[in-house]
PDB file of C-alpha atoms in Angstrom:
ATOM      1  CA  MET A   1      23.060 -63.043  43.336  1.00 49.00           C
ATOM      2  CA  SER A   2      24.491 -59.643  42.375  1.00 52.00           C
ATOM      3  CA  SER A   3      24.522 -57.092  45.426  1.00 55.00           C
ATOM      4  CA  GLN A   4      25.037 -54.204  42.351  1.00 67.00           C
ATOM      5  CA  SER A   5      21.178 -52.426  42.404  1.00 69.00           C
ATOM      6  CA  ALA A   6      19.430 -52.108  39.279  1.00 68.00           C
ATOM      7  CA  PRO A   7      20.046 -48.817  37.116  1.00 68.00           C
ATOM      8  CA  PRO A   8      17.702 -46.099  37.445  1.00 69.00           C
ATOM      9  CA  PRO A   9      15.431 -45.652  35.029  1.00 71.00           C
ATOM     10  CA  PRO A  10      15.965 -43.409  32.191  1.00 77.00           C
ATOM     11  CA  ALA A  11      14.284 -39.512  32.484  1.00 86.00           C
ATOM     12  CA  PRO A  12      11.484 -39.576  30.987  1.00 93.00           C
ATOM     13  CA  LEU A  13      11.335 -37.972  27.594  1.00 96.00           C
ATOM     14  CA  ARG A  14      10.389 -34.237  27.151  1.00 97.00           C
ATOM     15  CA  VAL A  15       7.697 -33.526  25.036  1.00 98.00           C
ATOM     16  CA  THR A  16       6.729 -30.182  23.897  1.00 98.00           C
ATOM     17  CA  VAL A  17       3.137 -29.382  21.707  1.00 98.00           C
ATOM     18  CA  TRP A  18       3.242 -26.278  20.078  1.00 98.00           C
ATOM     19  CA  CYS A  19       0.137 -25.769  17.600  1.00 95.00           C
ATOM     20  CA  GLU A  20      -1.375 -22.119  16.620  1.00 94.00           C
ATOM     21  CA  GLY A  21      -4.576 -22.619  18.882  1.00 91.00           C
ATOM     22  CA  ARG A  22      -6.210 -20.204  16.580  1.00 91.00           C
ATOM     23  CA  ALA A  23      -8.463 -23.122  14.252  1.00 90.00           C
ATOM     24  CA  GLU A  24     -10.416 -24.240  17.338  1.00 90.00           C
ATOM     25  CA  ARG A  25     -10.515 -20.254  18.346  1.00 90.00           C
ATOM     26  CA  LEU A  26     -12.075 -19.257  14.759  1.00 90.00           C
ATOM     27  CA  ASP A  27     -14.291 -22.484  13.815  1.00 93.00           C
ATOM     28  CA  PRO A  28     -17.020 -23.679  16.127  1.00 95.00           C
ATOM     29  CA  GLU A  29     -16.840 -26.948  14.171  1.00 95.00           C
ATOM     30  CA  VAL A  30     -13.615 -27.432  14.587  1.00 94.00           C
ATOM     31  CA  ALA A  31     -13.595 -27.012  18.624  1.00 94.00           C
ATOM     32  CA  LYS A  32     -16.728 -29.193  18.351  1.00 95.00           C
ATOM     33  CA  ARG A  33     -13.918 -31.927  16.422  1.00 95.00           C
ATOM     34  CA  TYR A  34     -10.936 -31.043  19.116  1.00 95.00           C
ATOM     35  CA  PRO A  35     -12.254 -30.166  22.483  1.00 94.00           C
ATOM     36  CA  ARG A  36      -9.105 -30.219  23.890  1.00 93.00           C
ATOM     37  CA  GLY A  37      -7.537 -27.843  20.827  1.00 93.00           C
ATOM     38  CA  MET A  38      -5.893 -29.396  18.387  1.00 93.00           C
ATOM     39  CA  ASN A  39      -2.369 -29.120  20.788  1.00 94.00           C
ATOM     40  CA  GLY A  40      -4.139 -31.421  23.136  1.00 95.00           C
ATOM     41  CA  ALA A  41      -4.960 -33.920  20.706  1.00 96.00           C
ATOM     42  CA  VAL A  42      -1.684 -34.317  19.332  1.00 97.00           C
ATOM     43  CA  ALA A  43      -0.472 -34.496  23.535  1.00 97.00           C
ATOM     44  CA  GLU A  44      -3.243 -36.545  24.025  1.00 97.00           C
ATOM     45  CA  ALA A  45      -1.543 -39.238  21.370  1.00 97.00           C
ATOM     46  CA  VAL A  46       2.128 -39.099  23.078  1.00 97.00           C
ATOM     47  CA  GLU A  47       0.603 -39.496  26.448  1.00 97.00           C
ATOM     48  CA  ARG A  48      -1.628 -42.195  25.816  1.00 95.00           C
ATOM     49  CA  HIS A  49       1.487 -44.689  23.355  1.00 95.00           C
ATOM     50  CA  LEU A  50       4.550 -43.230  25.224  1.00 95.00           C
ATOM     51  CA  GLY A  51       2.812 -43.112  29.368  1.00 94.00           C
ATOM     52  CA  GLU A  52       5.500 -43.008  31.630  1.00 93.00           C
ATOM     53  CA  ARG A  53       8.671 -42.522  29.456  1.00 94.00           C
ATOM     54  CA  ALA A  54       7.421 -38.895  28.521  1.00 96.00           C
ATOM     55  CA  ARG A  55       6.443 -36.260  30.023  1.00 97.00           C
ATOM     56  CA  VAL A  56       4.132 -33.853  28.268  1.00 98.00           C
ATOM     57  CA  ARG A  57       3.087 -29.759  27.928  1.00 97.00           C
ATOM     58  CA  THR A  58       1.856 -27.455  25.377  1.00 97.00           C
ATOM     59  CA  ALA A  59       2.043 -24.319  24.190  1.00 97.00           C
ATOM     60  CA  GLU A  60       0.438 -21.312  21.373  1.00 96.00           C
ATOM     61  CA  LEU A  61       0.979 -19.174  19.712  1.00 96.00           C
ATOM     62  CA  ASP A  62      -0.867 -16.702  21.230  1.00 95.00           C
ATOM     63  CA  GLU A  63       1.740 -16.946  24.518  1.00 96.00           C
ATOM     64  CA  PRO A  64       4.667 -14.495  25.141  1.00 96.00           C
ATOM     65  CA  GLU A  65       7.085 -16.125  22.832  1.00 97.00           C
ATOM     66  CA  HIS A  66       4.767 -18.104  21.818  1.00 98.00           C
ATOM     67  CA  GLY A  67       5.485 -21.135  24.524  1.00 97.00           C
ATOM     68  CA  LEU A  68       9.003 -21.510  23.293  1.00 98.00           C
ATOM     69  CA  THR A  69      11.180 -19.131  24.722  1.00 98.00           C
ATOM     70  CA  GLU A  70      14.642 -19.571  25.890  1.00 97.00           C
ATOM     71  CA  GLU A  71      14.038 -21.751  29.116  1.00 97.00           C
ATOM     72  CA  VAL A  72      11.305 -23.692  27.334  1.00 98.00           C
ATOM     73  CA  LEU A  73      13.120 -25.043  24.620  1.00 97.00           C
ATOM     74  CA  ALA A  74      16.677 -25.994  26.784  1.00 95.00           C
ATOM     75  CA  ALA A  75      13.741 -28.115  28.691  1.00 96.00           C
ATOM     76  CA  THR A  76      11.992 -29.655  25.710  1.00 97.00           C
ATOM     77  CA  ASP A  77      14.415 -33.148  23.988  1.00 97.00           C
ATOM     78  CA  VAL A  78      11.744 -33.169  21.285  1.00 98.00           C
ATOM     79  CA  LEU A  79       8.658 -30.658  19.531  1.00 98.00           C
ATOM     80  CA  THR A  80       6.275 -30.888  17.729  1.00 98.00           C
ATOM     81  CA  TRP A  81       4.552 -28.488  15.606  1.00 98.00           C
ATOM     82  CA  TRP A  82       1.486 -27.616  13.620  1.00 97.00           C
ATOM     83  CA  GLY A  83       0.610 -24.293  11.594  1.00 95.00           C
ATOM     84  CA  ASN A  84      -1.620 -23.364   9.752  1.00 94.00           C
ATOM     85  CA  LEU A  85      -3.868 -20.019   9.276  1.00 91.00           C
ATOM     86  CA  ALA A  86      -0.681 -17.991  10.892  1.00 95.00           C
ATOM     87  CA  HIS A  87       3.375 -19.131   9.642  1.00 96.00           C
ATOM     88  CA  ALA A  88       3.920 -15.227   8.608  1.00 96.00           C
ATOM     89  CA  GLU A  89       2.590 -14.176  12.859  1.00 97.00           C
ATOM     90  CA  VAL A  90       5.749 -16.559  14.347  1.00 97.00           C
ATOM     91  CA  SER A  91       8.245 -14.157  14.912  1.00 97.00           C
ATOM     92  CA  ASP A  92      11.817 -15.088  13.323  1.00 98.00           C
ATOM     93  CA  ALA A  93      14.140 -14.448  16.879  1.00 98.00           C
ATOM     94  CA  VAL A  94      11.532 -17.619  17.435  1.00 98.00           C
ATOM     95  CA  VAL A  95      12.233 -19.778  14.681  1.00 98.00           C
ATOM     96  CA  GLY A  96      15.896 -19.095  15.352  1.00 98.00           C
ATOM     97  CA  ARG A  97      15.614 -20.240  18.515  1.00 97.00           C
ATOM     98  CA  VAL A  98      13.903 -23.243  17.824  1.00 98.00           C
ATOM     99  CA  HIS A  99      16.642 -23.816  14.499  1.00 98.00           C
ATOM    100  CA  ARG A 100      19.673 -23.586  16.734  1.00 96.00           C
ATOM    101  CA  ARG A 101      18.627 -26.289  19.283  1.00 96.00           C
ATOM    102  CA  VAL A 102      17.471 -28.305  16.475  1.00 97.00           C
ATOM    103  CA  LEU A 103      21.138 -27.846  15.223  1.00 96.00           C
ATOM    104  CA  ALA A 104      22.166 -28.668  18.889  1.00 94.00           C
ATOM    105  CA  GLY A 105      20.173 -32.579  19.027  1.00 95.00           C
ATOM    106  CA  MET A 106      16.623 -31.299  19.818  1.00 96.00           C
ATOM    107  CA  GLY A 107      14.051 -33.681  18.105  1.00 98.00           C
ATOM    108  CA  LEU A 108      11.652 -32.208  15.894  1.00 98.00           C
ATOM    109  CA  VAL A 109       8.059 -33.519  14.694  1.00 98.00           C
ATOM    110  CA  VAL A 110       6.298 -31.760  12.016  1.00 98.00           C
ATOM    111  CA  LEU A 111       2.466 -31.994  11.146  1.00 98.00           C
ATOM    112  CA  HIS A 112       0.142 -31.404   7.887  1.00 97.00           C
ATOM    113  CA  SER A 113       0.334 -27.611   6.542  1.00 97.00           C
ATOM    114  CA  GLY A 114       3.271 -27.062   9.511  1.00 98.00           C
ATOM    115  CA  HIS A 115       5.505 -28.004   6.008  1.00 98.00           C
ATOM    116  CA  LEU A 116       4.623 -24.361   5.213  1.00 98.00           C
ATOM    117  CA  SER A 117       6.086 -23.554   8.759  1.00 98.00           C
ATOM    118  CA  LYS A 118       9.180 -20.579   8.827  1.00 98.00           C
ATOM    119  CA  VAL A 119      11.053 -23.298  10.740  1.00 98.00           C
ATOM    120  CA  PHE A 120      10.406 -25.723   8.494  1.00 98.00           C
ATOM    121  CA  ARG A 121      11.165 -24.242   5.239  1.00 98.00           C
ATOM    122  CA  ARG A 122      14.644 -22.726   7.090  1.00 98.00           C
ATOM    123  CA  LEU A 123      15.424 -26.276   7.987  1.00 98.00           C
ATOM    124  CA  MET A 124      14.830 -27.515   4.323  1.00 98.00           C
ATOM    125  CA  GLY A 125      16.196 -24.918   2.547  1.00 98.00           C
ATOM    126  CA  THR A 126      13.195 -24.866  -0.305  1.00 98.00           C
ATOM    127  CA  SER A 127      10.006 -23.797  -0.941  1.00 98.00           C
ATOM    128  CA  CYS A 128       7.840 -26.134   1.148  1.00 98.00           C
ATOM    129  CA  THR A 129       5.009 -25.987  -1.484  1.00 98.00           C
ATOM    130  CA  LEU A 130       2.740 -28.775  -2.611  1.00 98.00           C
ATOM    131  CA  ARG A 131      -0.615 -29.405  -4.420  1.00 97.00           C
ATOM    132  CA  TRP A 132      -3.663 -29.632  -2.282  1.00 97.00           C
ATOM    133  CA  ARG A 133      -7.211 -29.995  -2.371  1.00 97.00           C
ATOM    134  CA  ASN A 134      -9.682 -29.703   0.070  1.00 96.00           C
ATOM    135  CA  ALA A 135     -12.474 -32.277  -1.175  1.00 95.00           C
ATOM    136  CA  ALA A 136     -12.632 -35.153   2.097  1.00 96.00           C
ATOM    137  CA  GLU A 137     -11.195 -37.765  -0.074  1.00 97.00           C
ATOM    138  CA  ARG A 138     -10.043 -41.532   1.332  1.00 98.00           C
ATOM    139  CA  GLU A 139      -5.822 -41.006   2.014  1.00 98.00           C
ATOM    140  CA  LEU A 140      -4.448 -44.659   1.672  1.00 98.00           C
ATOM    141  CA  VAL A 141      -0.764 -44.309   3.808  1.00 98.00           C
ATOM    142  CA  TRP A 142       1.704 -46.728   3.003  1.00 98.00           C
ATOM    143  CA  THR A 143       4.116 -48.131   4.231  1.00 98.00           C
ATOM    144  CA  VAL A 144       7.849 -48.472   2.295  1.00 98.00           C
ATOM    145  CA  ASP A 145      10.210 -48.896   5.383  1.00 98.00           C
ATOM    146  CA  PRO A 146       8.614 -51.679   7.704  1.00 98.00           C
ATOM    147  CA  THR A 147      11.955 -51.599   8.916  1.00 98.00           C
ATOM    148  CA  HIS A 148      11.850 -48.274  10.332  1.00 98.00           C
ATOM    149  CA  PRO A 149      11.392 -47.206  14.755  1.00 98.00           C
ATOM    150  CA  VAL A 150       8.365 -45.222  13.030  1.00 98.00           C
ATOM    151  CA  ALA A 151       6.579 -47.783  11.671  1.00 98.00           C
ATOM    152  CA  ALA A 152       6.059 -49.732  13.904  1.00 98.00           C
ATOM    153  CA  GLY A 153       3.016 -51.301  15.369  1.00 97.00           C
ATOM    154  CA  VAL A 154       1.539 -49.572  11.638  1.00 98.00           C
ATOM    155  CA  PRO A 155      -1.184 -51.731   9.630  1.00 97.00           C
ATOM    156  CA  HIS A 156      -0.113 -51.575   5.970  1.00 96.00           C
ATOM    157  CA  PRO A 157      -1.772 -49.493   4.507  1.00 97.00           C
ATOM    158  CA  LEU A 158      -3.482 -47.103   7.438  1.00 98.00           C
ATOM    159  CA  VAL A 159      -6.735 -45.553   5.995  1.00 98.00           C
ATOM    160  CA  ILE A 160      -8.069 -42.503   6.962  1.00 98.00           C
ATOM    161  CA  GLU A 161     -11.411 -42.429   5.270  1.00 97.00           C
ATOM    162  CA  GLU A 162     -11.414 -38.684   4.905  1.00 97.00           C
ATOM    163  CA  GLN A 163      -8.984 -36.249   4.326  1.00 97.00           C
ATOM    164  CA  GLU A 164      -7.546 -33.100   2.777  1.00 97.00           C
ATOM    165  CA  THR A 165      -5.610 -33.781  -0.220  1.00 98.00           C
ATOM    166  CA  TYR A 166      -1.873 -33.583  -1.073  1.00 98.00           C
ATOM    167  CA  GLY A 167      -0.425 -34.141  -3.736  1.00 98.00           C
ATOM    168  CA  GLU A 168       3.176 -34.322  -5.425  1.00 98.00           C
ATOM    169  CA  PHE A 169       5.227 -32.319  -6.613  1.00 97.00           C
ATOM    170  CA  PHE A 170       6.403 -31.870  -2.403  1.00 98.00           C
ATOM    171  CA  ASP A 171       9.380 -29.422  -2.906  1.00 98.00           C
ATOM    172  CA  ILE A 172      11.780 -30.432  -0.241  1.00 98.00           C
ATOM    173  CA  PRO A 173      15.084 -32.217   0.018  1.00 98.00           C
ATOM    174  CA  ALA A 174      15.267 -36.339  -1.214  1.00 98.00           C
ATOM    175  CA  PRO A 175      14.484 -37.225   2.471  1.00 98.00           C
ATOM    176  CA  GLU A 176      17.233 -39.262   4.540  1.00 98.00           C
ATOM    177  CA  GLU A 177      14.669 -41.493   5.177  1.00 98.00           C
ATOM    178  CA  LEU A 178      11.032 -42.588   3.545  1.00 98.00           C
ATOM    179  CA  VAL A 179       8.737 -44.381   5.454  1.00 98.00           C
ATOM    180  CA  PHE A 180       5.256 -43.338   4.979  1.00 98.00           C
ATOM    181  CA  VAL A 181       3.565 -42.896   0.951  1.00 98.00           C
ATOM    182  CA  SER A 182       0.152 -41.579   0.543  1.00 98.00           C
ATOM    183  CA  SER A 183      -2.371 -41.983  -2.066  1.00 98.00           C
ATOM    184  CA  PHE A 184      -5.990 -40.663  -2.440  1.00 98.00           C
ATOM    185  CA  SER A 185      -9.399 -42.040  -4.375  1.00 97.00           C
ATOM    186  CA  GLY A 186      -8.900 -38.808  -6.727  1.00 95.00           C
ATOM    187  CA  GLY A 187      -5.776 -40.580  -8.089  1.00 96.00           C
ATOM    188  CA  GLU A 188      -3.106 -38.039  -5.939  1.00 97.00           C
ATOM    189  CA  VAL A 189       0.435 -39.549  -4.216  1.00 98.00           C
ATOM    190  CA  PHE A 190       2.673 -38.020  -1.838  1.00 98.00           C
ATOM    191  CA  ARG A 191       5.431 -38.774   0.640  1.00 98.00           C
ATOM    192  CA  SER A 192       3.946 -38.045   3.859  1.00 98.00           C
ATOM    193  CA  GLY A 193       6.534 -40.022   6.051  1.00 98.00           C
ATOM    194  CA  CYS A 194      10.333 -38.525   5.816  1.00 98.00           C
ATOM    195  CA  ALA A 195      12.953 -38.315   8.226  1.00 98.00           C
ATOM    196  CA  PHE A 196      15.491 -36.009   8.101  1.00 98.00           C
ATOM    197  CA  ARG A 197      19.097 -35.145  10.069  1.00 97.00           C
ATOM    198  CA  ARG A 198      19.738 -31.602  10.200  1.00 97.00           C
ATOM    199  CA  GLY A 199      23.353 -30.983  12.589  1.00 94.00           C
ATOM    200  CA  ASN A 200      22.560 -32.698  15.828  1.00 94.00           C
ATOM    201  CA  GLY A 201      18.751 -33.140  15.232  1.00 96.00           C
ATOM    202  CA  ARG A 202      16.400 -35.412  13.957  1.00 98.00           C
ATOM    203  CA  ILE A 203      12.592 -34.284  12.024  1.00 98.00           C
ATOM    204  CA  PHE A 204      10.271 -36.255  11.483  1.00 98.00           C
ATOM    205  CA  TYR A 205       7.505 -34.661   9.072  1.00 98.00           C
ATOM    206  CA  PHE A 206       3.987 -36.728   9.158  1.00 98.00           C
ATOM    207  CA  SER A 207       1.567 -34.998   6.966  1.00 98.00           C
ATOM    208  CA  PRO A 208      -2.235 -36.470   7.680  1.00 97.00           C
ATOM    209  CA  GLY A 209      -3.791 -34.229   9.839  1.00 94.00           C
ATOM    210  CA  ASP A 210      -6.188 -31.790   8.995  1.00 93.00           C
ATOM    211  CA  GLN A 211      -8.266 -29.708  11.711  1.00 94.00           C
ATOM    212  CA  GLU A 212     -11.536 -29.980   9.590  1.00 95.00           C
ATOM    213  CA  TYR A 213     -11.577 -33.828   9.883  1.00 96.00           C
ATOM    214  CA  PRO A 214     -11.207 -35.760  13.375  1.00 96.00           C
ATOM    215  CA  VAL A 215      -7.544 -37.338  11.820  1.00 97.00           C
ATOM    216  CA  TYR A 216      -5.830 -36.739  15.333  1.00 97.00           C
ATOM    217  CA  HIS A 217      -8.348 -39.269  16.918  1.00 97.00           C
ATOM    218  CA  HIS A 218      -7.532 -42.124  14.820  1.00 97.00           C
ATOM    219  CA  PRO A 219      -5.582 -44.700  16.889  1.00 97.00           C
ATOM    220  CA  HIS A 220      -3.140 -45.263  14.014  1.00 98.00           C
ATOM    221  CA  VAL A 221      -2.484 -41.771  13.150  1.00 98.00           C
ATOM    222  CA  ARG A 222      -1.402 -41.468  16.920  1.00 98.00           C
ATOM    223  CA  ARG A 223       0.712 -44.154  16.891  1.00 98.00           C
ATOM    224  CA  VAL A 224       2.533 -42.494  14.336  1.00 98.00           C
ATOM    225  CA  ILE A 225       3.018 -39.124  15.802  1.00 98.00           C
ATOM    226  CA  ALA A 226       4.492 -41.126  19.105  1.00 98.00           C
ATOM    227  CA  ASN A 227       6.536 -43.371  17.403  1.00 98.00           C
ATOM    228  CA  ALA A 228       8.071 -40.512  15.365  1.00 98.00           C
ATOM    229  CA  VAL A 229       8.668 -38.244  18.574  1.00 98.00           C
ATOM    230  CA  ALA A 230       9.911 -41.781  20.369  1.00 97.00           C
ATOM    231  CA  TRP A 231      12.382 -41.737  16.922  1.00 98.00           C
ATOM    232  CA  ALA A 232      13.519 -37.759  16.898  1.00 98.00           C
ATOM    233  CA  ALA A 233      14.892 -38.109  20.792  1.00 96.00           C
ATOM    234  CA  PRO A 234      18.443 -37.013  21.122  1.00 91.00           C
ATOM    235  CA  ALA A 235      20.607 -39.270  22.866  1.00 80.00           C
ATOM    236  CA  PRO A 236      20.902 -38.838  26.903  1.00 73.00           C
ATOM    237  CA  ASP A 237      23.709 -35.066  26.402  1.00 65.00           C
ATOM    238  CA  PRO A 238      22.788 -32.652  28.500  1.00 56.00           C
ATOM    239  CA  ASP A 239      25.545 -30.141  27.361  1.00 63.00           C
ATOM    240  CA  ARG A 240      24.665 -30.677  23.639  1.00 70.00           C
ATOM    241  CA  GLU A 241      25.363 -28.052  21.617  1.00 72.00           C
ATOM    242  CA  ARG A 242      24.726 -27.011  16.953  1.00 71.00           C
ATOM    243  CA  PRO A 243      27.900 -28.098  15.360  1.00 77.00           C
ATOM    244  CA  ARG A 244      29.983 -24.675  14.865  1.00 78.00           C
ATOM    245  CA  LEU A 245      33.279 -23.789  13.010  1.00 80.00           C
ATOM    246  CA  THR A 246      36.163 -24.830  15.104  1.00 81.00           C
ATOM    247  CA  HIS A 247      39.999 -24.096  15.150  1.00 83.00           C
ATOM    248  CA  VAL A 248      42.358 -27.079  15.500  1.00 79.00           C
ATOM    249  CA  GLU A 249      46.377 -27.581  15.887  1.00 85.00           C
ATOM    250  CA  ALA A 250      47.949 -30.180  13.550  1.00 84.00           C
ATOM    251  CA  GLY A 251      47.977 -33.319  15.773  1.00 81.00           C
ATOM    252  CA  TRP A 252      45.429 -32.201  18.498  1.00 78.00           C
ATOM    253  CA  PHE A 253      43.910 -35.300  18.200  1.00 79.00           C
ATOM    254  CA  GLU A 254      47.617 -36.860  19.211  1.00 81.00           C
ATOM    255  CA  ARG A 255      47.418 -34.520  22.475  1.00 73.00           C
ATOM    256  CA  ALA A 256      43.960 -35.035  23.265  1.00 59.00           C
ATOM    257  CA  ASP A 257      44.428 -37.371  26.321  1.00 60.00           C
ATOM    258  CA  GLY A 258      47.498 -35.907  27.033  1.00 46.00           C
ATOM    259  CA  THR A 259      49.749 -39.475  26.304  1.00 43.00           C
ATOM    260  CA  ALA A 260      51.151 -37.779  23.197  1.00 41.00           C
TER     261      ALA A 260
END
C-alpha cells in the first residue's frame, strides 16, 4: 500500500452570475415567475448541477460598477451574462474590464438576449442581430454535436413548450463549435448553442431563456447552463494574462532554459 497521501481536491470553480435585475422589478408577472430574480434562477441551475464543484455569487446592473469590480472579476473563473432592457446602460469601462478578463482566460456564458450585450458584440466583432417575435411558440433544441461536453445529459431534442422565437440570420462569426440548433413551431431555425474562443478565454452562447416564460426552471435548460459553465472554465493558472505583443531576440527559445 502506498504511503503517499491523496492529492487535495481541486478548488471550487468560482462563478459570477450577472443579470440586469430590471425585468423582475418592472413586471410583477416576471417577479412571480422568477421570485429569486433571473440571476437567482441561473445561479440555482449552476449550484444544483455542479454542487461542491462550484462557488456561485450574483451581481446586478445597479450595483456599484455593476457588481463587476476588478476584485470580483479577478476572483471569477466563469461569468454568466443575461441582459435585455438595459444593454446601453452598461458602462464601457466595465465592458472593457470584462473583455480583458475573457482574453486572459475567464470563461463567459452568454444567455438569451445577452447576444446584444456590449461585451458579446465586442468579442464577436459583429452586430449580433437576428430575427425575432414573441408568440409563445414551441422550441425544439436539437443537439448537432453529441460529443461536446455542453451536450452531456441533454435529451435530443430538448423540448421547450413556450418560448420567444429567434431566427436566422444571426449575425455572428461562424461558431468554432456548433452544439445546438433550434427549430420553432412557426418555421424558423436558429443556431442556439455556439462555442467560441477569444484569446485564452472560452465563450458559450445559449439562446433559450426569455423572462416571459419559465425557461430557467426547465431541468434540461439548467443542465445546459451548468455544462456550459463547466466547459468554459479556464485551466488552473493563477497568473492568467491576456495575449500580448512581445518582442524577442533571435534564438530566444534556445537560451530559455539556460543550456544554449
